[in-house]
Amino acid sequence: MTGHAAAAAPAAVRRGPRHWWRSYLMMVRWELTNLRLVFILTIAVQILTGAGFAVGIGLFIDLPPAAALYLATGVATMTLMIVGMVLGPQLVAQQKAEDTYDFLWSLPVPRFVAAAAWFTITVFFALPGMVAALLVAGWRFDLSFDISLSVVPAVFLTTFAATLIGYALAHAIPEPQITAAISQVLIFAIMGFSPINFPPDRLPGWLASLHEWLPFQAMADIMRDSLATGFVADPGHAYRVVLLWSAAAVALTAWVLGRRK
């Protein structure tokens, strides 16, 4: 009787802060192990991208100090954005193409713990490129940055929003080829058609107005406001835009992951 009762007893439900923390550490180790062959290479690419872009523009154009400072803060923002919006979706698309995606989501961990673990890995990837961009640009153009304490929430929000936007798109789009194509388009949109490394008044009026509500300029504005003074007239608006896009990305991610069995 006792044996039958024990056999019929339901399995203990794993929940609570301790389970979340252990699941988070497990997923971080999983991501690091899964990316062990490209981890150092990706960080090196980020460093070279940030440093090379900051120096490369100066080889084509003789930049005055104000323009060089604008460029340096923009490149620092760009290194944070590219990892979350481009690298993340490409890796998810690769998981789907290699049929490891379903296995990942069969692991006994809360769904948002996996998202938190990937955000942690994104920070590891992105920060060295941001720091390298600022250091090299400061050396190359003899710049002095006015770094405030707001750089901490600015870096966090920029990386968080970029990661969650890329994460939501990657999981919402079923076809990995489409995900990969969209991530490539985002590279051109970020580098060439977003007022990150140049002022928005360089764009056509309709595109400049559109960027007031897209996340790209807003991310650059909150980062620029934390690294230099005199460039951003309304940082509060930029923070609101980034927060709205972050909330929308969280909602989309929750909806997509909630539909998975």
CSV table of C-alpha atoms in Angstrom, one decimal:
chain,number,residue,atom,x,y,z
A,1,MET,CA,0.0,0.0,0.0
A,2,THR,CA,2.8,2.3,0.9
A,3,GLY,CA,4.7,1.4,-2.2
A,4,HIS,CA,1.6,2.1,-4.4
A,5,ALA,CA,1.0,5.4,-2.7
A,6,ALA,CA,4.6,6.5,-3.2
A,7,ALA,CA,4.5,5.5,-6.8
A,8,ALA,CA,1.3,7.4,-7.4
A,9,ALA,CA,2.6,10.6,-5.6
A,10,PRO,CA,3.2,13.4,-8.1
A,11,ALA,CA,6.7,14.5,-8.8
A,12,ALA,CA,7.9,17.5,-6.9
A,13,VAL,CA,7.5,20.7,-8.8
A,14,ARG,CA,10.8,22.6,-9.2
A,15,ARG,CA,10.3,26.2,-8.7
A,16,GLY,CA,11.5,29.1,-6.6
A,17,PRO,CA,14.5,31.4,-6.6
A,18,ARG,CA,17.0,28.5,-6.0
A,19,HIS,CA,15.7,26.5,-9.0
A,20,TRP,CA,15.8,29.6,-11.2
A,21,TRP,CA,19.4,30.4,-10.1
A,22,ARG,CA,20.6,26.9,-10.7
A,23,SER,CA,18.8,26.8,-14.1
A,24,TYR,CA,20.4,30.1,-15.0
A,25,LEU,CA,23.9,28.9,-14.2
A,26,MET,CA,23.3,25.7,-16.1
A,27,MET,CA,22.1,27.6,-19.2
A,28,VAL,CA,25.1,30.0,-19.0
A,29,ARG,CA,27.4,27.0,-18.9
A,30,TRP,CA,25.5,25.4,-21.8
A,31,GLU,CA,25.8,28.5,-23.9
A,32,LEU,CA,29.5,28.9,-23.1
A,33,THR,CA,30.1,25.2,-24.0
A,34,ASN,CA,28.1,25.5,-27.2
A,35,LEU,CA,30.0,28.6,-28.3
A,36,ARG,CA,33.5,27.5,-27.0
A,37,LEU,CA,34.9,27.3,-30.5
A,38,VAL,CA,33.8,30.8,-31.5
A,39,PHE,CA,33.7,32.6,-28.2
A,40,ILE,CA,37.2,34.1,-28.3
A,41,LEU,CA,37.0,34.7,-32.0
A,42,THR,CA,33.7,36.6,-31.7
A,43,ILE,CA,35.1,38.8,-28.9
A,44,ALA,CA,38.2,39.5,-31.1
A,45,VAL,CA,35.9,40.4,-34.1
A,46,GLN,CA,34.0,42.7,-31.9
A,47,ILE,CA,37.1,44.4,-30.7
A,48,LEU,CA,38.5,44.8,-34.2
A,49,THR,CA,35.1,46.0,-35.4
A,50,GLY,CA,34.8,48.7,-32.8
A,51,ALA,CA,38.4,49.8,-33.1
A,52,GLY,CA,38.6,49.5,-36.8
A,53,PHE,CA,35.4,51.4,-37.5
A,54,ALA,CA,36.4,54.2,-35.2
A,55,VAL,CA,39.8,54.6,-36.9
A,56,GLY,CA,38.7,53.7,-40.5
A,57,ILE,CA,36.2,56.6,-40.8
A,58,GLY,CA,39.0,59.0,-39.8
A,59,LEU,CA,41.1,57.7,-42.7
A,60,PHE,CA,38.5,58.9,-45.2
A,61,ILE,CA,37.4,62.1,-43.5
A,62,ASP,CA,39.2,64.7,-41.5
A,63,LEU,CA,37.0,64.9,-38.5
A,64,PRO,CA,36.8,67.9,-36.2
A,65,PRO,CA,36.8,67.0,-32.4
A,66,ALA,CA,33.0,67.3,-32.0
A,67,ALA,CA,32.4,65.0,-35.0
A,68,ALA,CA,35.0,62.5,-33.8
A,69,LEU,CA,33.4,62.4,-30.4
A,70,TYR,CA,30.0,61.8,-32.0
A,71,LEU,CA,31.5,59.0,-34.1
A,72,ALA,CA,33.2,57.4,-31.1
A,73,THR,CA,30.1,57.3,-29.0
A,74,GLY,CA,28.1,56.0,-32.0
A,75,VAL,CA,30.5,53.2,-32.7
A,76,ALA,CA,30.5,52.2,-29.0
A,77,THR,CA,26.7,51.9,-29.3
A,78,MET,CA,26.9,50.0,-32.5
A,79,THR,CA,29.1,47.3,-31.0
A,80,LEU,CA,26.4,46.7,-28.4
A,81,MET,CA,23.6,46.5,-30.9
A,82,ILE,CA,25.1,44.2,-33.5
A,83,VAL,CA,25.7,41.3,-31.1
A,84,GLY,CA,22.1,41.3,-29.8
A,85,MET,CA,20.3,42.1,-33.1
A,86,VAL,CA,22.5,40.2,-35.5
A,87,LEU,CA,24.6,37.6,-33.8
A,88,GLY,CA,21.8,36.3,-31.6
A,89,PRO,CA,19.3,35.7,-34.4
A,90,GLN,CA,22.0,34.0,-36.6
A,91,LEU,CA,22.8,31.6,-33.8
A,92,VAL,CA,19.2,30.7,-33.3
A,93,ALA,CA,18.7,30.2,-37.0
A,94,GLN,CA,21.8,27.9,-37.0
A,95,GLN,CA,20.2,25.9,-34.1
A,96,LYS,CA,17.0,25.5,-36.1
A,97,ALA,CA,18.9,24.5,-39.3
A,98,GLU,CA,21.0,21.9,-37.3
A,99,ASP,CA,17.9,20.5,-35.5
A,100,THR,CA,19.3,21.3,-32.0
A,101,TYR,CA,16.6,24.0,-31.4
A,102,ASP,CA,13.9,21.6,-30.1
A,103,PHE,CA,16.4,19.9,-27.9
A,104,LEU,CA,17.4,23.1,-26.3
A,105,TRP,CA,13.8,23.9,-25.4
A,106,SER,CA,13.3,20.4,-24.0
A,107,LEU,CA,15.7,21.1,-21.2
A,108,PRO,CA,14.0,21.3,-17.8
A,109,VAL,CA,14.5,25.0,-17.2
A,110,PRO,CA,12.1,28.0,-17.2
A,111,ARG,CA,11.9,29.5,-20.6
A,112,PHE,CA,12.9,33.0,-19.6
A,113,VAL,CA,16.0,31.6,-17.8
A,114,ALA,CA,17.3,30.7,-21.2
A,115,ALA,CA,16.7,34.2,-22.4
A,116,ALA,CA,18.5,35.6,-19.3
A,117,ALA,CA,21.5,33.3,-19.9
A,118,TRP,CA,21.7,34.5,-23.5
A,119,PHE,CA,21.6,38.1,-22.4
A,120,THR,CA,24.5,37.4,-20.1
A,121,ILE,CA,26.5,35.9,-23.0
A,122,THR,CA,25.6,38.9,-25.2
A,123,VAL,CA,27.1,41.2,-22.5
A,124,PHE,CA,30.3,39.2,-22.5
A,125,PHE,CA,30.5,39.5,-26.3
A,126,ALA,CA,29.6,43.1,-26.6
A,127,LEU,CA,31.5,44.9,-23.8
A,128,PRO,CA,35.0,44.3,-25.1
A,129,GLY,CA,34.1,45.9,-28.4
A,130,MET,CA,32.5,48.9,-26.8
A,131,VAL,CA,35.6,49.5,-24.6
A,132,ALA,CA,38.0,49.0,-27.5
A,133,ALA,CA,36.0,51.5,-29.6
A,134,LEU,CA,36.2,54.1,-27.0
A,135,LEU,CA,39.9,53.6,-26.1
A,136,VAL,CA,41.1,53.5,-29.7
A,137,ALA,CA,38.9,56.5,-30.8
A,138,GLY,CA,40.1,58.4,-27.8
A,139,TRP,CA,43.7,57.7,-28.7
A,140,ARG,CA,43.3,58.3,-32.4
A,141,PHE,CA,41.4,61.6,-32.2
A,142,ASP,CA,42.7,62.7,-28.8
A,143,LEU,CA,39.2,62.8,-27.2
A,144,SER,CA,38.1,63.3,-23.7
A,145,PHE,CA,34.9,61.6,-22.7
A,146,ASP,CA,32.6,62.9,-20.0
A,147,ILE,CA,31.5,59.5,-18.6
A,148,SER,CA,28.7,59.7,-16.0
A,149,LEU,CA,27.1,57.1,-13.8
A,150,SER,CA,24.3,56.8,-16.3
A,151,VAL,CA,26.6,54.8,-18.5
A,152,VAL,CA,25.6,51.7,-16.4
A,153,PRO,CA,21.8,51.8,-17.1
A,154,ALA,CA,22.6,53.0,-20.7
A,155,VAL,CA,24.8,50.0,-21.5
A,156,PHE,CA,22.3,47.7,-19.8
A,157,LEU,CA,19.3,49.0,-21.5
A,158,THR,CA,20.9,49.2,-24.9
A,159,THR,CA,22.2,45.7,-24.7
A,160,PHE,CA,19.0,44.4,-23.2
A,161,ALA,CA,16.8,46.0,-25.8
A,162,ALA,CA,19.0,44.9,-28.7
A,163,THR,CA,19.2,41.3,-27.4
A,164,LEU,CA,15.5,41.0,-26.7
A,165,ILE,CA,14.5,42.5,-30.1
A,166,GLY,CA,16.9,40.0,-31.9
A,167,TYR,CA,15.8,37.2,-29.6
A,168,ALA,CA,12.1,37.8,-30.2
A,169,LEU,CA,12.5,38.0,-34.0
A,170,ALA,CA,14.6,34.8,-34.1
A,171,HIS,CA,12.1,32.8,-32.2
A,172,ALA,CA,9.0,34.3,-33.9
A,173,ILE,CA,10.2,33.5,-37.4
A,174,PRO,CA,10.0,29.8,-38.1
A,175,GLU,CA,12.3,29.7,-41.2
A,176,PRO,CA,16.1,30.0,-40.3
A,177,GLN,CA,16.8,31.3,-43.8
A,178,ILE,CA,14.4,34.3,-43.3
A,179,THR,CA,15.9,35.0,-39.9
A,180,ALA,CA,19.5,35.0,-41.4
A,181,ALA,CA,18.3,37.3,-44.2
A,182,ILE,CA,16.7,39.8,-41.8
A,183,SER,CA,19.8,39.9,-39.6
A,184,GLN,CA,21.9,40.8,-42.6
A,185,VAL,CA,19.4,43.6,-43.5
A,186,LEU,CA,19.7,44.9,-39.9
A,187,ILE,CA,23.5,45.3,-40.4
A,188,PHE,CA,22.9,47.7,-43.3
A,189,ALA,CA,20.1,49.5,-41.5
A,190,ILE,CA,22.2,50.0,-38.4
A,191,MET,CA,25.4,51.0,-40.2
A,192,GLY,CA,24.1,53.0,-43.1
A,193,PHE,CA,20.6,54.3,-42.5
A,194,SER,CA,20.4,54.9,-38.8
A,195,PRO,CA,21.6,58.2,-37.1
A,196,ILE,CA,24.0,56.4,-34.8
A,197,ASN,CA,27.4,57.6,-36.2
A,198,PHE,CA,26.0,60.8,-37.8
A,199,PRO,CA,23.3,63.3,-36.8
A,200,PRO,CA,19.7,62.7,-37.8
A,201,ASP,CA,19.5,65.9,-39.8
A,202,ARG,CA,21.7,64.2,-42.5
A,203,LEU,CA,18.7,62.0,-43.3
A,204,PRO,CA,15.5,62.8,-45.3
A,205,GLY,CA,12.9,64.4,-43.2
A,206,TRP,CA,10.5,61.5,-43.2
A,207,LEU,CA,13.3,59.0,-42.3
A,208,ALA,CA,14.6,61.3,-39.5
A,209,SER,CA,11.0,61.5,-38.1
A,210,LEU,CA,10.7,57.7,-38.3
A,211,HIS,CA,13.9,57.2,-36.4
A,212,GLU,CA,12.5,59.2,-33.5
A,213,TRP,CA,10.4,56.1,-32.6
A,214,LEU,CA,12.7,53.4,-33.9
A,215,PRO,CA,15.1,51.9,-31.3
A,216,PHE,CA,18.4,52.6,-33.1
A,217,GLN,CA,18.7,56.4,-32.6
A,218,ALA,CA,17.3,56.1,-29.1
A,219,MET,CA,19.9,53.6,-28.1
A,220,ALA,CA,22.7,55.8,-29.5
A,221,ASP,CA,21.2,58.8,-27.7
A,222,ILE,CA,21.2,57.2,-24.2
A,223,MET,CA,24.7,55.9,-24.7
A,224,ARG,CA,25.9,59.3,-26.1
A,225,ASP,CA,24.3,61.2,-23.2
A,226,SER,CA,26.2,59.0,-20.7
A,227,LEU,CA,29.6,59.4,-22.5
A,228,ALA,CA,29.6,63.0,-23.7
A,229,THR,CA,27.7,66.2,-23.1
A,230,GLY,CA,25.9,68.6,-25.4
A,231,PHE,CA,24.7,66.1,-28.1
A,232,VAL,CA,21.3,64.9,-26.8
A,233,ALA,CA,18.6,67.5,-26.3
A,234,ASP,CA,16.0,65.1,-24.8
A,235,PRO,CA,17.5,61.9,-23.3
A,236,GLY,CA,14.2,61.2,-21.5
A,237,HIS,CA,12.5,60.6,-24.8
A,238,ALA,CA,15.3,58.2,-25.8
A,239,TYR,CA,14.9,56.2,-22.6
A,240,ARG,CA,11.2,56.0,-23.1
A,241,VAL,CA,11.6,54.7,-26.6
A,242,VAL,CA,14.2,52.1,-25.6
A,243,LEU,CA,12.0,51.0,-22.7
A,244,LEU,CA,8.9,50.7,-25.0
A,245,TRP,CA,10.8,48.5,-27.5
A,246,SER,CA,12.2,46.4,-24.7
A,247,ALA,CA,8.7,45.8,-23.3
A,248,ALA,CA,7.4,44.9,-26.7
A,249,ALA,CA,10.3,42.5,-27.3
A,250,VAL,CA,9.7,40.8,-23.9
A,251,ALA,CA,6.0,40.5,-24.7
A,252,LEU,CA,6.7,39.0,-28.1
A,253,THR,CA,9.2,36.6,-26.6
A,254,ALA,CA,6.8,35.5,-23.9
A,255,TRP,CA,4.1,34.9,-26.4
A,256,VAL,CA,6.3,32.9,-28.8
A,257,LEU,CA,7.9,30.8,-26.1
A,258,GLY,CA,4.6,30.3,-24.4
A,259,ARG,CA,3.2,28.6,-27.5
A,260,ARG,CA,5.9,26.0,-27.5
A,261,LYS,CA,5.0,22.7,-25.9
